[in-house]
Short mmCIF file of C-alpha atoms in Angstrom, two decimals:
data_model
loop_
_atom_site.label_atom_id
_atom_site.label_comp_id
_atom_site.label_asym_id
_atom_site.label_seq_id
_atom_site.Cartn_x
_atom_site.Cartn_y
_atom_site.Cartn_z
CA MET A 1 35.86 -62.38 29.45
CA SER A 2 37.14 -59.35 27.32
CA GLU A 3 38.98 -56.56 28.94
CA THR A 4 37.19 -52.66 28.53
CA VAL A 5 39.56 -50.41 26.42
CA SER A 6 39.32 -47.38 27.32
CA PHE A 7 38.52 -44.56 24.83
CA TYR A 8 42.43 -43.31 24.95
CA ASP A 9 43.97 -46.69 23.69
CA GLU A 10 40.31 -46.87 20.78
CA VAL A 11 42.00 -43.56 19.67
CA GLY A 12 45.66 -44.11 19.52
CA GLY A 13 46.98 -43.20 23.45
CA HIS A 14 49.30 -40.76 23.87
CA GLU A 15 50.34 -39.39 20.37
CA VAL A 16 46.37 -38.43 19.43
CA PHE A 17 46.25 -36.79 22.24
CA GLN A 18 49.46 -35.34 21.86
CA ARG A 19 48.99 -33.76 17.98
CA ILE A 20 45.96 -32.69 19.48
CA VAL A 21 47.35 -30.62 22.25
CA ASP A 22 49.60 -29.31 19.86
CA VAL A 23 47.43 -28.44 17.03
CA PHE A 24 45.11 -26.70 19.62
CA TYR A 25 47.96 -24.33 21.35
CA ARG A 26 49.46 -23.63 17.93
CA GLU A 27 46.30 -22.40 17.51
CA VAL A 28 46.46 -20.74 20.31
CA ALA A 29 48.80 -18.57 19.92
CA ALA A 30 47.44 -17.11 17.11
CA ASP A 31 44.16 -15.81 18.40
CA ASP A 32 44.35 -12.80 19.82
CA VAL A 33 41.62 -12.92 22.50
CA LEU A 34 42.55 -16.51 23.86
CA ARG A 35 47.03 -15.96 24.00
CA PRO A 36 46.45 -13.31 26.81
CA MET A 37 44.82 -15.72 28.57
CA TYR A 38 47.44 -17.96 29.40
CA PRO A 39 50.14 -15.73 31.23
CA GLU A 40 53.40 -18.02 30.55
CA GLU A 41 55.15 -16.70 28.06
CA ASP A 42 55.54 -20.07 26.74
CA LEU A 43 52.48 -21.84 25.87
CA GLY A 44 54.24 -25.05 27.17
CA PRO A 45 53.13 -25.14 30.69
CA ALA A 46 49.39 -24.72 29.70
CA ALA A 47 49.74 -27.29 26.67
CA GLU A 48 51.36 -30.59 29.76
CA ARG A 49 48.07 -29.16 31.30
CA LEU A 50 45.71 -30.04 29.10
CA LEU A 51 47.82 -32.98 28.00
CA LEU A 52 47.34 -34.03 31.50
CA PHE A 53 44.15 -33.84 31.74
CA LEU A 54 42.72 -35.31 28.50
CA GLU A 55 45.01 -37.82 28.93
CA HIS A 56 43.39 -38.56 32.46
CA TYR A 57 39.59 -38.22 31.38
CA TRP A 58 39.51 -40.19 28.57
CA GLY A 59 41.06 -43.55 30.87
CA GLY A 60 45.12 -43.20 30.03
CA PRO A 61 47.51 -42.13 32.70
CA THR A 62 46.18 -40.93 35.64
CA THR A 63 49.29 -38.75 36.35
CA TYR A 64 46.75 -35.00 36.56
CA GLY A 65 44.75 -36.18 39.49
CA GLU A 66 48.06 -37.54 40.93
CA THR A 67 49.50 -34.21 40.54
CA ARG A 68 46.68 -31.57 40.33
CA GLY A 69 44.13 -33.44 42.19
CA HIS A 70 40.14 -32.45 40.88
CA PRO A 71 39.98 -30.84 38.00
CA ARG A 72 37.90 -27.79 39.20
CA LEU A 73 37.43 -26.43 35.40
CA ARG A 74 35.50 -24.24 36.96
CA MET A 75 37.16 -22.97 40.15
CA ARG A 76 40.27 -23.33 37.49
CA HIS A 77 38.85 -20.78 34.83
CA ALA A 78 37.34 -18.72 37.18
CA PRO A 79 39.91 -15.35 37.49
CA PHE A 80 39.38 -15.55 32.99
CA HIS A 81 37.15 -13.54 31.20
CA VAL A 82 35.11 -16.49 29.36
CA ASN A 83 32.83 -14.81 27.09
CA PRO A 84 30.32 -16.41 24.23
CA ASP A 85 33.29 -14.99 22.56
CA ALA A 86 36.31 -17.06 23.57
CA ARG A 87 33.98 -19.92 24.25
CA ASP A 88 33.87 -19.57 20.52
CA ARG A 89 36.99 -19.20 20.04
CA TRP A 90 38.06 -21.82 22.42
CA LEU A 91 35.89 -24.64 20.48
CA ARG A 92 37.28 -22.93 17.09
CA ALA A 93 41.01 -23.68 17.68
CA MET A 94 40.08 -27.29 19.26
CA ARG A 95 37.06 -27.62 15.95
CA ILE A 96 40.63 -27.39 14.37
CA ALA A 97 42.53 -29.52 16.39
CA VAL A 98 40.10 -32.51 16.50
CA ASP A 99 39.75 -32.30 12.91
CA GLU A 100 43.16 -32.54 12.20
CA ALA A 101 43.38 -35.68 14.72
CA HIS A 102 41.39 -37.89 12.00
CA LEU A 103 39.75 -39.49 14.95
CA SER A 104 37.10 -41.98 13.60
CA PRO A 105 33.85 -40.57 13.29
CA LEU A 106 32.06 -42.24 16.52
CA HIS A 107 35.51 -41.53 18.46
CA GLU A 108 35.46 -37.68 16.72
CA ALA A 109 31.30 -37.36 17.71
CA THR A 110 32.06 -38.78 21.34
CA LEU A 111 35.62 -36.58 21.73
CA TRP A 112 33.63 -33.10 20.08
CA ASP A 113 30.43 -33.57 22.52
CA TYR A 114 32.48 -32.87 25.36
CA LEU A 115 34.54 -30.70 24.69
CA GLN A 116 31.22 -28.93 23.51
CA ARG A 117 29.74 -29.16 27.04
CA ALA A 118 33.02 -27.77 28.58
CA ALA A 119 33.05 -25.55 26.59
CA HIS A 120 29.36 -24.22 27.22
CA ALA A 121 30.38 -25.07 30.88
CA MET A 122 32.92 -21.94 31.58
CA VAL A 123 31.77 -19.05 30.10
CA ASN A 124 31.36 -16.79 33.31
CA THR A 125 30.47 -13.59 31.42
CA PHE A 126 28.44 -12.39 29.57
CA GLU A 127 30.56 -8.77 29.36
CA PRO A 128 32.34 -7.88 26.16
CA THR A 129 36.43 -8.99 25.20
CA GLY A 130 38.28 -6.33 26.93
CA ILE A 131 36.47 -5.17 30.13
CA GLY A 132 35.55 -7.28 32.93
CA PRO A 133 36.79 -7.72 36.23
CA THR A 134 40.60 -8.98 35.08
CA ALA A 135 40.61 -6.27 32.69
CA LYS A 136 42.32 -3.00 33.48
CA PRO A 137 41.04 0.63 32.04
CA HIS A 138 43.80 2.81 30.94
CA GLY A 139 43.17 4.38 34.52
CA GLY A 140 45.02 0.80 36.05
CA SER A 141 41.85 0.02 37.77
CA THR A 142 39.72 -2.62 37.82
CA LEU A 143 35.92 -2.79 37.26
CA PRO A 144 34.08 -3.10 39.56
CA VAL A 145 31.76 -6.92 38.90
CA ARG A 146 28.74 -6.06 40.30
CA PRO A 147 27.91 -1.97 41.63
CA GLU A 148 29.16 -0.89 44.89
CA SER A 149 26.42 -0.40 47.83
#
């Protein structure tokens, strides 16, 4: 009887996911919409969280779940202004990262399908970039999420 091999192992394990995350955050650092969504001056902590999540999700080490619990992606991204523009920029950065990983066509398609679905699920506003509940106009107050009654 053969042992089931995980997607994580099939694509090359830690090194491949590390490369994807490194390229992705290289692109995030250069994006004027995505970069402000990462409050830490150094993108290292965010990169580490993404790496641990991807490895766990795709059958690698379970460190993410052991240290952070269930991913709760929508909840964790709720404080951020994720509109279609931000989603598309995220997907552009991830597309570059996936392309530079040089996965087999089947593995690339499988990973890309998941990433697209996840990105679309994270959209939490259709307000243009620069306004919304987390943006502060020059006066310093936040815009209301919905009109006061």
